[in-house]
């Protein structure tokens, strides 16, 4: 369910004060407020959004207005899908790299 329009967007008070007191060129603004909505006055700033382990830098553009800061700082690292199909793809990739290296070596020796 979306937030009521009469309440307005949620922006952390500390974060809005930091944006008001700084210029976009001043550097990264560190924040743990992943739930804060991006407002139009945040455009051009770079935020260090905490993902649970570290602060990931997010440069705010006009397209991001209305979204949450946490959307641009993933908390989980996607490793890959496993299984037989993935192993076959990895094997083909490795074979093509070996073939390309052999071809490059042969052309260098000629």
PDB file of N, CA and C in Angstrom:
ATOM      1  N   UNK A   1       0.830  -1.169   0.000  1.00  0.00           N
ATOM      2  CA  UNK A   1       0.000   0.000   0.000  1.00  0.00           C
ATOM      3  C   UNK A   1       0.883   1.244   0.000  1.00  0.00           C
ATOM      4  N   UNK A   2       0.486   2.238  -0.765  1.00  0.00           N
ATOM      5  CA  UNK A   2       1.291   3.445  -0.852  1.00  0.00           C
ATOM      6  C   UNK A   2       0.979   4.397   0.298  1.00  0.00           C
ATOM      7  N   UNK A   3       1.852   5.341   0.475  1.00  0.00           N
ATOM      8  CA  UNK A   3       1.692   6.331   1.545  1.00  0.00           C
ATOM      9  C   UNK A   3       0.599   7.328   1.156  1.00  0.00           C
ATOM     10  N   UNK A   4      -0.167   7.771   2.129  1.00  0.00           N
ATOM     11  CA  UNK A   4      -1.256   8.721   1.902  1.00  0.00           C
ATOM     12  C   UNK A   4      -0.712  10.038   1.347  1.00  0.00           C
ATOM     13  N   UNK A   5      -1.405  10.604   0.377  1.00  0.00           N
ATOM     14  CA  UNK A   5      -0.954  11.855  -0.230  1.00  0.00           C
ATOM     15  C   UNK A   5      -0.999  13.027   0.747  1.00  0.00           C
ATOM     16  N   UNK A   6      -1.940  12.995   1.689  1.00  0.00           N
ATOM     17  CA  UNK A   6      -2.020  14.111   2.633  1.00  0.00           C
ATOM     18  C   UNK A   6      -0.836  14.145   3.596  1.00  0.00           C
ATOM     19  N   UNK A   7      -0.164  13.019   3.787  1.00  0.00           N
ATOM     20  CA  UNK A   7       1.019  12.980   4.652  1.00  0.00           C
ATOM     21  C   UNK A   7       2.252  13.524   3.946  1.00  0.00           C
ATOM     22  N   UNK A   8       2.347  13.336   2.653  1.00  0.00           N
ATOM     23  CA  UNK A   8       3.516  13.779   1.912  1.00  0.00           C
ATOM     24  C   UNK A   8       4.619  12.739   1.948  1.00  0.00           C
ATOM     25  N   UNK A   9       5.698  12.963   1.198  1.00  0.00           N
ATOM     26  CA  UNK A   9       6.788  11.981   1.139  1.00  0.00           C
ATOM     27  C   UNK A   9       7.596  11.954   2.434  1.00  0.00           C
ATOM     28  N   UNK A  10       8.149  10.782   2.759  1.00  0.00           N
ATOM     29  CA  UNK A  10       8.991  10.655   3.950  1.00  0.00           C
ATOM     30  C   UNK A  10      10.430  10.965   3.571  1.00  0.00           C
ATOM     31  N   UNK A  11      10.980  11.986   4.184  1.00  0.00           N
ATOM     32  CA  UNK A  11      12.396  12.315   4.038  1.00  0.00           C
ATOM     33  C   UNK A  11      12.932  12.519   5.450  1.00  0.00           C
ATOM     34  N   UNK A  12      13.999  11.811   5.777  1.00  0.00           N
ATOM     35  CA  UNK A  12      14.595  11.907   7.104  1.00  0.00           C
ATOM     36  C   UNK A  12      15.002  13.353   7.387  1.00  0.00           C
ATOM     37  N   UNK A  13      14.679  13.846   8.580  1.00  0.00           N
ATOM     38  CA  UNK A  13      14.951  15.247   8.933  1.00  0.00           C
ATOM     39  C   UNK A  13      16.439  15.572   8.894  1.00  0.00           C
ATOM     40  N   UNK A  14      17.258  14.681   9.451  1.00  0.00           N
ATOM     41  CA  UNK A  14      18.707  14.917   9.459  1.00  0.00           C
ATOM     42  C   UNK A  14      19.246  14.991   8.032  1.00  0.00           C
ATOM     43  N   UNK A  15      18.710  14.133   7.170  1.00  0.00           N
ATOM     44  CA  UNK A  15      19.165  14.094   5.784  1.00  0.00           C
ATOM     45  C   UNK A  15      18.779  15.380   5.055  1.00  0.00           C
ATOM     46  N   UNK A  16      17.569  15.865   5.281  1.00  0.00           N
ATOM     47  CA  UNK A  16      17.140  17.099   4.616  1.00  0.00           C
ATOM     48  C   UNK A  16      17.951  18.300   5.110  1.00  0.00           C
ATOM     49  N   UNK A  17      18.352  18.301   6.389  1.00  0.00           N
ATOM     50  CA  UNK A  17      19.199  19.379   6.909  1.00  0.00           C
ATOM     51  C   UNK A  17      20.576  19.341   6.252  1.00  0.00           C
ATOM     52  N   UNK A  18      21.133  18.135   6.096  1.00  0.00           N
ATOM     53  CA  UNK A  18      22.446  18.001   5.458  1.00  0.00           C
ATOM     54  C   UNK A  18      22.398  18.493   4.021  1.00  0.00           C
ATOM     55  N   UNK A  19      21.315  18.172   3.305  1.00  0.00           N
ATOM     56  CA  UNK A  19      21.179  18.601   1.912  1.00  0.00           C
ATOM     57  C   UNK A  19      21.057  20.120   1.844  1.00  0.00           C
ATOM     58  N   UNK A  20      20.325  20.718   2.775  1.00  0.00           N
ATOM     59  CA  UNK A  20      20.133  22.169   2.775  1.00  0.00           C
ATOM     60  C   UNK A  20      21.431  22.915   3.079  1.00  0.00           C
ATOM     61  N   UNK A  21      22.297  22.330   3.902  1.00  0.00           N
ATOM     62  CA  UNK A  21      23.521  23.016   4.323  1.00  0.00           C
ATOM     63  C   UNK A  21      24.717  22.752   3.422  1.00  0.00           C
ATOM     64  N   UNK A  22      24.615  21.826   2.499  1.00  0.00           N
ATOM     65  CA  UNK A  22      25.753  21.484   1.646  1.00  0.00           C
ATOM     66  C   UNK A  22      25.480  21.827   0.196  1.00  0.00           C
ATOM     67  N   UNK A  23      26.560  21.828  -0.584  1.00  0.00           N
ATOM     68  CA  UNK A  23      26.467  21.988  -2.033  1.00  0.00           C
ATOM     69  C   UNK A  23      26.756  20.629  -2.659  1.00  0.00           C
ATOM     70  N   UNK A  24      26.272  20.386  -3.875  1.00  0.00           N
ATOM     71  CA  UNK A  24      26.519  19.083  -4.518  1.00  0.00           C
ATOM     72  C   UNK A  24      28.002  18.749  -4.691  1.00  0.00           C
ATOM     73  N   UNK A  25      28.855  19.768  -4.793  1.00  0.00           N
ATOM     74  CA  UNK A  25      30.287  19.520  -5.012  1.00  0.00           C
ATOM     75  C   UNK A  25      31.024  19.176  -3.723  1.00  0.00           C
ATOM     76  N   UNK A  26      30.378  19.346  -2.573  1.00  0.00           N
ATOM     77  CA  UNK A  26      31.053  19.174  -1.284  1.00  0.00           C
ATOM     78  C   UNK A  26      31.484  17.745  -0.990  1.00  0.00           C
ATOM     79  N   UNK A  27      30.911  16.781  -1.654  1.00  0.00           N
ATOM     80  CA  UNK A  27      31.308  15.402  -1.413  1.00  0.00           C
ATOM     81  C   UNK A  27      30.128  14.515  -1.083  1.00  0.00           C
ATOM     82  N   UNK A  28      30.449  13.342  -0.555  1.00  0.00           N
ATOM     83  CA  UNK A  28      29.444  12.321  -0.284  1.00  0.00           C
ATOM     84  C   UNK A  28      28.752  12.598   1.049  1.00  0.00           C
ATOM     85  N   UNK A  29      27.433  12.446   1.061  1.00  0.00           N
ATOM     86  CA  UNK A  29      26.649  12.562   2.292  1.00  0.00           C
ATOM     87  C   UNK A  29      26.322  11.151   2.748  1.00  0.00           C
ATOM     88  N   UNK A  30      26.914  10.721   3.869  1.00  0.00           N
ATOM     89  CA  UNK A  30      26.653   9.372   4.378  1.00  0.00           C
ATOM     90  C   UNK A  30      25.286   9.321   5.039  1.00  0.00           C
ATOM     91  N   UNK A  31      24.549   8.243   4.780  1.00  0.00           N
ATOM     92  CA  UNK A  31      23.242   8.095   5.400  1.00  0.00           C
ATOM     93  C   UNK A  31      22.904   6.630   5.620  1.00  0.00           C
ATOM     94  N   UNK A  32      22.159   6.407   6.685  1.00  0.00           N
ATOM     95  CA  UNK A  32      21.619   5.083   6.977  1.00  0.00           C
ATOM     96  C   UNK A  32      20.122   5.068   6.691  1.00  0.00           C
ATOM     97  N   UNK A  33      19.572   6.196   6.251  1.00  0.00           N
ATOM     98  CA  UNK A  33      18.131   6.349   6.032  1.00  0.00           C
ATOM     99  C   UNK A  33      17.752   5.832   4.646  1.00  0.00           C
ATOM    100  N   UNK A  34      17.699   4.514   4.511  1.00  0.00           N
ATOM    101  CA  UNK A  34      17.374   3.889   3.228  1.00  0.00           C
ATOM    102  C   UNK A  34      15.915   4.118   2.840  1.00  0.00           C
ATOM    103  N   UNK A  35      15.047   4.364   3.827  1.00  0.00           N
ATOM    104  CA  UNK A  35      13.616   4.515   3.567  1.00  0.00           C
ATOM    105  C   UNK A  35      13.249   5.921   3.096  1.00  0.00           C
ATOM    106  N   UNK A  36      14.179   6.847   3.108  1.00  0.00           N
ATOM    107  CA  UNK A  36      13.881   8.221   2.699  1.00  0.00           C
ATOM    108  C   UNK A  36      13.623   8.298   1.204  1.00  0.00           C
ATOM    109  N   UNK A  37      12.585   9.062   0.854  1.00  0.00           N
ATOM    110  CA  UNK A  37      12.289   9.278  -0.553  1.00  0.00           C
ATOM    111  C   UNK A  37      13.209  10.349  -1.101  1.00  0.00           C
ATOM    112  N   UNK A  38      13.546  10.230  -2.376  1.00  0.00           N
ATOM    113  CA  UNK A  38      14.404  11.216  -3.018  1.00  0.00           C
ATOM    114  C   UNK A  38      13.532  12.386  -3.454  1.00  0.00           C
ATOM    115  N   UNK A  39      13.861  13.572  -2.975  1.00  0.00           N
ATOM    116  CA  UNK A  39      13.106  14.770  -3.321  1.00  0.00           C
ATOM    117  C   UNK A  39      13.852  15.545  -4.409  1.00  0.00           C
ATOM    118  N   UNK A  40      13.166  16.466  -5.089  1.00  0.00           N
ATOM    119  CA  UNK A  40      13.819  17.219  -6.167  1.00  0.00           C
ATOM    120  C   UNK A  40      15.032  18.033  -5.723  1.00  0.00           C
ATOM    121  N   UNK A  41      15.082  18.455  -4.455  1.00  0.00           N
ATOM    122  CA  UNK A  41      16.238  19.233  -4.009  1.00  0.00           C
ATOM    123  C   UNK A  41      17.471  18.369  -3.768  1.00  0.00           C
ATOM    124  N   UNK A  42      17.352  17.059  -3.864  1.00  0.00           N
ATOM    125  CA  UNK A  42      18.490  16.148  -3.692  1.00  0.00           C
ATOM    126  C   UNK A  42      19.211  15.861  -5.008  1.00  0.00           C
ATOM    127  N   UNK A  43      18.651  16.311  -6.126  1.00  0.00           N
ATOM    128  CA  UNK A  43      19.240  16.027  -7.436  1.00  0.00           C
ATOM    129  C   UNK A  43      20.616  16.670  -7.526  1.00  0.00           C
ATOM    130  N   UNK A  44      21.593  15.895  -7.972  1.00  0.00           N
ATOM    131  CA  UNK A  44      22.959  16.381  -8.117  1.00  0.00           C
ATOM    132  C   UNK A  44      23.866  16.009  -6.959  1.00  0.00           C
ATOM    133  N   UNK A  45      23.298  15.574  -5.851  1.00  0.00           N
ATOM    134  CA  UNK A  45      24.089  15.170  -4.691  1.00  0.00           C
ATOM    135  C   UNK A  45      24.505  13.710  -4.814  1.00  0.00           C
ATOM    136  N   UNK A  46      25.596  13.362  -4.145  1.00  0.00           N
ATOM    137  CA  UNK A  46      26.038  11.979  -4.054  1.00  0.00           C
ATOM    138  C   UNK A  46      25.853  11.527  -2.614  1.00  0.00           C
ATOM    139  N   UNK A  47      25.114  10.432  -2.450  1.00  0.00           N
ATOM    140  CA  UNK A  47      24.835   9.899  -1.122  1.00  0.00           C
ATOM    141  C   UNK A  47      25.574   8.586  -0.930  1.00  0.00           C
ATOM    142  N   UNK A  48      26.090   8.381   0.262  1.00  0.00           N
ATOM    143  CA  UNK A  48      26.658   7.097   0.643  1.00  0.00           C
ATOM    144  C   UNK A  48      25.579   6.335   1.385  1.00  0.00           C
ATOM    145  N   UNK A  49      24.859   5.457   0.679  1.00  0.00           N
ATOM    146  CA  UNK A  49      23.728   4.749   1.267  1.00  0.00           C
ATOM    147  C   UNK A  49      24.222   3.438   1.860  1.00  0.00           C
ATOM    148  N   UNK A  50      23.933   3.215   3.130  1.00  0.00           N
ATOM    149  CA  UNK A  50      24.405   2.027   3.839  1.00  0.00           C
ATOM    150  C   UNK A  50      23.619   0.801   3.405  1.00  0.00           C
ATOM    151  N   UNK A  51      24.332  -0.292   3.101  1.00  0.00           N
ATOM    152  CA  UNK A  51      23.651  -1.521   2.685  1.00  0.00           C
ATOM    153  C   UNK A  51      23.744  -2.611   3.747  1.00  0.00           C
ATOM    154  N   UNK A  52      24.167  -2.257   4.946  1.00  0.00           N
ATOM    155  CA  UNK A  52      24.314  -3.222   6.022  1.00  0.00           C
ATOM    156  C   UNK A  52      25.760  -3.557   6.296  1.00  0.00           C
ATOM    157  N   UNK A  53      26.617  -3.303   5.321  1.00  0.00           N
ATOM    158  CA  UNK A  53      28.037  -3.598   5.472  1.00  0.00           C
ATOM    159  C   UNK A  53      28.893  -2.367   5.196  1.00  0.00           C
ATOM    160  N   UNK A  54      28.552  -1.643   4.140  1.00  0.00           N
ATOM    161  CA  UNK A  54      29.337  -0.487   3.737  1.00  0.00           C
ATOM    162  C   UNK A  54      28.416   0.560   3.114  1.00  0.00           C
ATOM    163  N   UNK A  55      28.973   1.717   2.832  1.00  0.00           N
ATOM    164  CA  UNK A  55      28.211   2.783   2.186  1.00  0.00           C
ATOM    165  C   UNK A  55      28.502   2.742   0.688  1.00  0.00           C
ATOM    166  N   UNK A  56      27.455   2.544  -0.113  1.00  0.00           N
ATOM    167  CA  UNK A  56      27.598   2.556  -1.561  1.00  0.00           C
ATOM    168  C   UNK A  56      27.223   3.935  -2.078  1.00  0.00           C
ATOM    169  N   UNK A  57      28.068   4.492  -2.947  1.00  0.00           N
ATOM    170  CA  UNK A  57      27.814   5.833  -3.462  1.00  0.00           C
ATOM    171  C   UNK A  57      26.708   5.799  -4.507  1.00  0.00           C
ATOM    172  N   UNK A  58      25.742   6.698  -4.341  1.00  0.00           N
ATOM    173  CA  UNK A  58      24.612   6.816  -5.258  1.00  0.00           C
ATOM    174  C   UNK A  58      24.529   8.271  -5.694  1.00  0.00           C
ATOM    175  N   UNK A  59      24.714   8.523  -7.000  1.00  0.00           N
ATOM    176  CA  UNK A  59      24.575   9.872  -7.540  1.00  0.00           C
ATOM    177  C   UNK A  59      23.126  10.043  -7.966  1.00  0.00           C
ATOM    178  N   UNK A  60      22.446  11.037  -7.426  1.00  0.00           N
ATOM    179  CA  UNK A  60      21.014  11.226  -7.652  1.00  0.00           C
ATOM    180  C   UNK A  60      20.779  12.034  -8.926  1.00  0.00           C
ATOM    181  N   UNK A  61      19.945  11.477  -9.817  1.00  0.00           N
ATOM    182  CA  UNK A  61      19.539  12.162 -11.043  1.00  0.00           C
ATOM    183  C   UNK A  61      18.043  12.453 -10.984  1.00  0.00           C
ATOM    184  N   UNK A  62      17.537  13.163 -11.978  1.00  0.00           N
ATOM    185  CA  UNK A  62      16.119  13.534 -12.000  1.00  0.00           C
ATOM    186  C   UNK A  62      15.208  12.318 -12.110  1.00  0.00           C
ATOM    187  N   UNK A  63      15.679  11.262 -12.757  1.00  0.00           N
ATOM    188  CA  UNK A  63      14.860  10.058 -12.924  1.00  0.00           C
ATOM    189  C   UNK A  63      14.597   9.355 -11.596  1.00  0.00           C
ATOM    190  N   UNK A  64      15.418   9.602 -10.600  1.00  0.00           N
ATOM    191  CA  UNK A  64      15.305   8.910  -9.314  1.00  0.00           C
ATOM    192  C   UNK A  64      14.323   9.581  -8.353  1.00  0.00           C
ATOM    193  N   UNK A  65      13.836  10.766  -8.672  1.00  0.00           N
ATOM    194  CA  UNK A  65      12.941  11.495  -7.769  1.00  0.00           C
ATOM    195  C   UNK A  65      11.677  10.673  -7.534  1.00  0.00           C
ATOM    196  N   UNK A  66      11.312  10.522  -6.266  1.00  0.00           N
ATOM    197  CA  UNK A  66      10.135   9.739  -5.902  1.00  0.00           C
ATOM    198  C   UNK A  66      10.465   8.330  -5.464  1.00  0.00           C
ATOM    199  N   UNK A  67      11.657   7.855  -5.777  1.00  0.00           N
ATOM    200  CA  UNK A  67      12.083   6.524  -5.355  1.00  0.00           C
ATOM    201  C   UNK A  67      12.751   6.624  -3.986  1.00  0.00           C
ATOM    202  N   UNK A  68      13.020   5.484  -3.385  1.00  0.00           N
ATOM    203  CA  UNK A  68      13.689   5.440  -2.079  1.00  0.00           C
ATOM    204  C   UNK A  68      15.194   5.298  -2.281  1.00  0.00           C
ATOM    205  N   UNK A  69      15.976   5.806  -1.342  1.00  0.00           N
ATOM    206  CA  UNK A  69      17.435   5.690  -1.437  1.00  0.00           C
ATOM    207  C   UNK A  69      17.880   4.234  -1.402  1.00  0.00           C
ATOM    208  N   UNK A  70      17.189   3.409  -0.624  1.00  0.00           N
ATOM    209  CA  UNK A  70      17.559   2.010  -0.483  1.00  0.00           C
ATOM    210  C   UNK A  70      17.423   1.198  -1.754  1.00  0.00           C
ATOM    211  N   UNK A  71      16.632   1.679  -2.715  1.00  0.00           N
ATOM    212  CA  UNK A  71      16.454   0.952  -3.973  1.00  0.00           C
ATOM    213  C   UNK A  71      17.745   0.893  -4.780  1.00  0.00           C
ATOM    214  N   UNK A  72      18.636   1.832  -4.549  1.00  0.00           N
ATOM    215  CA  UNK A  72      19.848   1.936  -5.348  1.00  0.00           C
ATOM    216  C   UNK A  72      21.082   1.414  -4.619  1.00  0.00           C
ATOM    217  N   UNK A  73      20.876   0.770  -3.483  1.00  0.00           N
ATOM    218  CA  UNK A  73      21.965   0.190  -2.703  1.00  0.00           C
ATOM    219  C   UNK A  73      21.577  -1.235  -2.314  1.00  0.00           C
ATOM    220  N   UNK A  74      21.865  -2.212  -3.173  1.00  0.00           N
ATOM    221  CA  UNK A  74      21.433  -3.587  -2.884  1.00  0.00           C
ATOM    222  C   UNK A  74      22.094  -4.150  -1.630  1.00  0.00           C
ATOM    223  N   UNK A  75      21.300  -4.893  -0.850  1.00  0.00           N
ATOM    224  CA  UNK A  75      21.800  -5.445   0.408  1.00  0.00           C
ATOM    225  C   UNK A  75      22.354  -6.850   0.238  1.00  0.00           C
ATOM    226  N   UNK A  76      21.998  -7.504  -0.838  1.00  0.00           N
ATOM    227  CA  UNK A  76      22.455  -8.874  -1.058  1.00  0.00           C
ATOM    228  C   UNK A  76      23.274  -8.952  -2.335  1.00  0.00           C
ATOM    229  N   UNK A  77      24.330  -9.735  -2.295  1.00  0.00           N
ATOM    230  CA  UNK A  77      25.194  -9.902  -3.455  1.00  0.00           C
ATOM    231  C   UNK A  77      24.708 -11.096  -4.262  1.00  0.00           C
ATOM    232  N   UNK A  78      24.374 -10.857  -5.537  1.00  0.00           N
ATOM    233  CA  UNK A  78      23.951 -11.954  -6.398  1.00  0.00           C
ATOM    234  C   UNK A  78      25.196 -12.687  -6.870  1.00  0.00           C
ATOM    235  N   UNK A  79      25.286 -13.948  -6.540  1.00  0.00           N
ATOM    236  CA  UNK A  79      26.447 -14.726  -6.947  1.00  0.00           C
ATOM    237  C   UNK A  79      26.209 -15.276  -8.338  1.00  0.00           C
ATOM    238  N   UNK A  80      25.335 -16.237  -8.483  1.00  0.00           N
ATOM    239  CA  UNK A  80      24.907 -16.758  -9.775  1.00  0.00           C
ATOM    240  C   UNK A  80      23.950 -17.902  -9.527  1.00  0.00           C
ATOM    241  N   UNK A  81      23.235 -18.258 -10.561  1.00  0.00           N
ATOM    242  CA  UNK A  81      22.384 -19.430 -10.485  1.00  0.00           C
ATOM    243  C   UNK A  81      23.261 -20.651 -10.721  1.00  0.00           C
ATOM    244  N   UNK A  82      23.035 -21.682  -9.974  1.00  0.00           N
ATOM    245  CA  UNK A  82      23.853 -22.877 -10.104  1.00  0.00           C
ATOM    246  C   UNK A  82      23.203 -23.898 -11.005  1.00  0.00           C
ATOM    247  N   UNK A  83      23.729 -25.092 -10.975  1.00  0.00           N
ATOM    248  CA  UNK A  83      23.135 -26.184 -11.718  1.00  0.00           C
ATOM    249  C   UNK A  83      23.926 -26.574 -12.942  1.00  0.00           C
ATOM    250  N   UNK A  84      23.406 -27.573 -13.629  1.00  0.00           N
ATOM    251  CA  UNK A  84      24.073 -28.164 -14.781  1.00  0.00           C
ATOM    252  C   UNK A  84      24.216 -27.164 -15.932  1.00  0.00           C
ATOM    253  N   UNK A  85      23.167 -26.401 -16.190  1.00  0.00           N
ATOM    254  CA  UNK A  85      23.201 -25.456 -17.305  1.00  0.00           C
ATOM    255  C   UNK A  85      24.293 -24.406 -17.099  1.00  0.00           C
ATOM    256  N   UNK A  86      24.436 -23.913 -15.894  1.00  0.00           N
ATOM    257  CA  UNK A  86      25.448 -22.905 -15.606  1.00  0.00           C
ATOM    258  C   UNK A  86      26.852 -23.479 -15.788  1.00  0.00           C
ATOM    259  N   UNK A  87      27.062 -24.735 -15.373  1.00  0.00           N
ATOM    260  CA  UNK A  87      28.365 -25.369 -15.541  1.00  0.00           C
ATOM    261  C   UNK A  87      28.714 -25.501 -17.014  1.00  0.00           C
ATOM    262  N   UNK A  88      27.718 -25.859 -17.838  1.00  0.00           N
ATOM    263  CA  UNK A  88      27.958 -25.977 -19.277  1.00  0.00           C
ATOM    264  C   UNK A  88      28.321 -24.620 -19.880  1.00  0.00           C
ATOM    265  N   UNK A  89      27.632 -23.576 -19.473  1.00  0.00           N
ATOM    266  CA  UNK A  89      27.932 -22.239 -19.983  1.00  0.00           C
ATOM    267  C   UNK A  89      29.337 -21.801 -19.577  1.00  0.00           C
ATOM    268  N   UNK A  90      29.707 -22.069 -18.330  1.00  0.00           N
ATOM    269  CA  UNK A  90      31.048 -21.726 -17.863  1.00  0.00           C
ATOM    270  C   UNK A  90      32.115 -22.492 -18.630  1.00  0.00           C
ATOM    271  N   UNK A  91      31.854 -23.765 -18.911  1.00  0.00           N
ATOM    272  CA  UNK A  91      32.808 -24.595 -19.649  1.00  0.00           C
ATOM    273  C   UNK A  91      32.997 -24.062 -21.070  1.00  0.00           C
ATOM    274  N   UNK A  92      31.903 -23.707 -21.747  1.00  0.00           N
ATOM    275  CA  UNK A  92      31.993 -23.160 -23.108  1.00  0.00           C
ATOM    276  C   UNK A  92      32.759 -21.840 -23.112  1.00  0.00           C
ATOM    277  N   UNK A  93      32.513 -21.014 -22.116  1.00  0.00           N
ATOM    278  CA  UNK A  93      33.204 -19.731 -22.023  1.00  0.00           C
ATOM    279  C   UNK A  93      34.702 -19.945 -21.838  1.00  0.00           C
ATOM    280  N   UNK A  94      35.062 -20.894 -20.978  1.00  0.00           N
ATOM    281  CA  UNK A  94      36.467 -21.185 -20.726  1.00  0.00           C
ATOM    282  C   UNK A  94      37.149 -21.711 -21.991  1.00  0.00           C
ATOM    283  N   UNK A  95      36.450 -22.596 -22.724  1.00  0.00           N
ATOM    284  CA  UNK A  95      37.006 -23.142 -23.964  1.00  0.00           C
ATOM    285  C   UNK A  95      37.216 -22.049 -25.002  1.00  0.00           C
ATOM    286  N   UNK A  96      36.274 -21.128 -25.120  1.00  0.00           N
ATOM    287  CA  UNK A  96      36.416 -20.048 -26.102  1.00  0.00           C
ATOM    288  C   UNK A  96      37.573 -19.117 -25.727  1.00  0.00           C
ATOM    289  N   UNK A  97      37.789 -18.883 -24.433  1.00  0.00           N
ATOM    290  CA  UNK A  97      38.916 -18.062 -23.994  1.00  0.00           C
ATOM    291  C   UNK A  97      40.241 -18.738 -24.323  1.00  0.00           C
ATOM    292  N   UNK A  98      40.311 -20.048 -24.122  1.00  0.00           N
ATOM    293  CA  UNK A  98      41.532 -20.801 -24.432  1.00  0.00           C
ATOM    294  C   UNK A  98      41.809 -20.767 -25.926  1.00  0.00           C
ATOM    295  N   UNK A  99      40.754 -20.949 -26.733  1.00  0.00           N
ATOM    296  CA  UNK A  99      40.917 -20.921 -28.187  1.00  0.00           C
ATOM    297  C   UNK A  99      41.379 -19.541 -28.655  1.00  0.00           C
ATOM    298  N   UNK A 100      40.836 -18.491 -28.076  1.00  0.00           N
ATOM    299  CA  UNK A 100      41.229 -17.135 -28.450  1.00  0.00           C
ATOM    300  C   UNK A 100      42.681 -16.872 -28.060  1.00  0.00           C
ATOM    301  N   UNK A 101      43.099 -17.371 -26.910  1.00  0.00           N
ATOM    302  CA  UNK A 101      44.482 -17.187 -26.468  1.00  0.00           C
ATOM    303  C   UNK A 101      45.449 -17.926 -27.385  1.00  0.00           C
ATOM    304  N   UNK A 102      45.072 -19.141 -27.799  1.00  0.00           N
ATOM    305  CA  UNK A 102      45.924 -19.904 -28.717  1.00  0.00           C
ATOM    306  C   UNK A 102      46.031 -19.204 -30.064  1.00  0.00           C
ATOM    307  N   UNK A 103      44.926 -18.658 -30.554  1.00  0.00           N
ATOM    308  CA  UNK A 103      44.936 -17.958 -31.836  1.00  0.00           C
ATOM    309  C   UNK A 103      45.807 -16.706 -31.759  1.00  0.00           C
ATOM    310  N   UNK A 104      45.727 -15.987 -30.664  1.00  0.00           N
ATOM    311  CA  UNK A 104      46.537 -14.785 -30.490  1.00  0.00           C
ATOM    312  C   UNK A 104      48.017 -15.143 -30.398  1.00  0.00           C
ATOM    313  N   UNK A 105      48.316 -16.242 -29.733  1.00  0.00           N
ATOM    314  CA  UNK A 105      49.702 -16.682 -29.593  1.00  0.00           C
ATOM    315  C   UNK A 105      50.261 -17.125 -30.940  1.00  0.00           C
ATOM    316  N   UNK A 106      49.438 -17.818 -31.723  1.00  0.00           N
ATOM    317  CA  UNK A 106      49.872 -18.284 -33.039  1.00  0.00           C
ATOM    318  C   UNK A 106      50.121 -17.106 -33.979  1.00  0.00           C
ATOM    319  N   UNK A 107      49.268 -16.087 -33.926  1.00  0.00           N
ATOM    320  CA  UNK A 107      49.451 -14.924 -34.799  1.00  0.00           C
ATOM    321  C   UNK A 107      50.664 -14.102 -34.362  1.00  0.00           C
ATOM    322  N   UNK A 108      50.981 -14.108 -33.090  1.00  0.00           N
ATOM    323  CA  UNK A 108      52.142 -13.373 -32.592  1.00  0.00           C
ATOM    324  C   UNK A 108      53.441 -14.060 -33.007  1.00  0.00           C
ATOM    325  N   UNK A 109      53.421 -15.384 -33.080  1.00  0.00           N
ATOM    326  CA  UNK A 109      54.617 -16.135 -33.457  1.00  0.00           C
ATOM    327  C   UNK A 109      54.877 -16.072 -34.955  1.00  0.00           C
ATOM    328  N   UNK A 110      53.860 -15.808 -35.752  1.00  0.00           N
ATOM    329  CA  UNK A 110      54.018 -15.772 -37.218  1.00  0.00           C
ATOM    330  C   UNK A 110      54.644 -14.507 -37.709  1.00  0.00           C
TER     331      UNK A 110
END
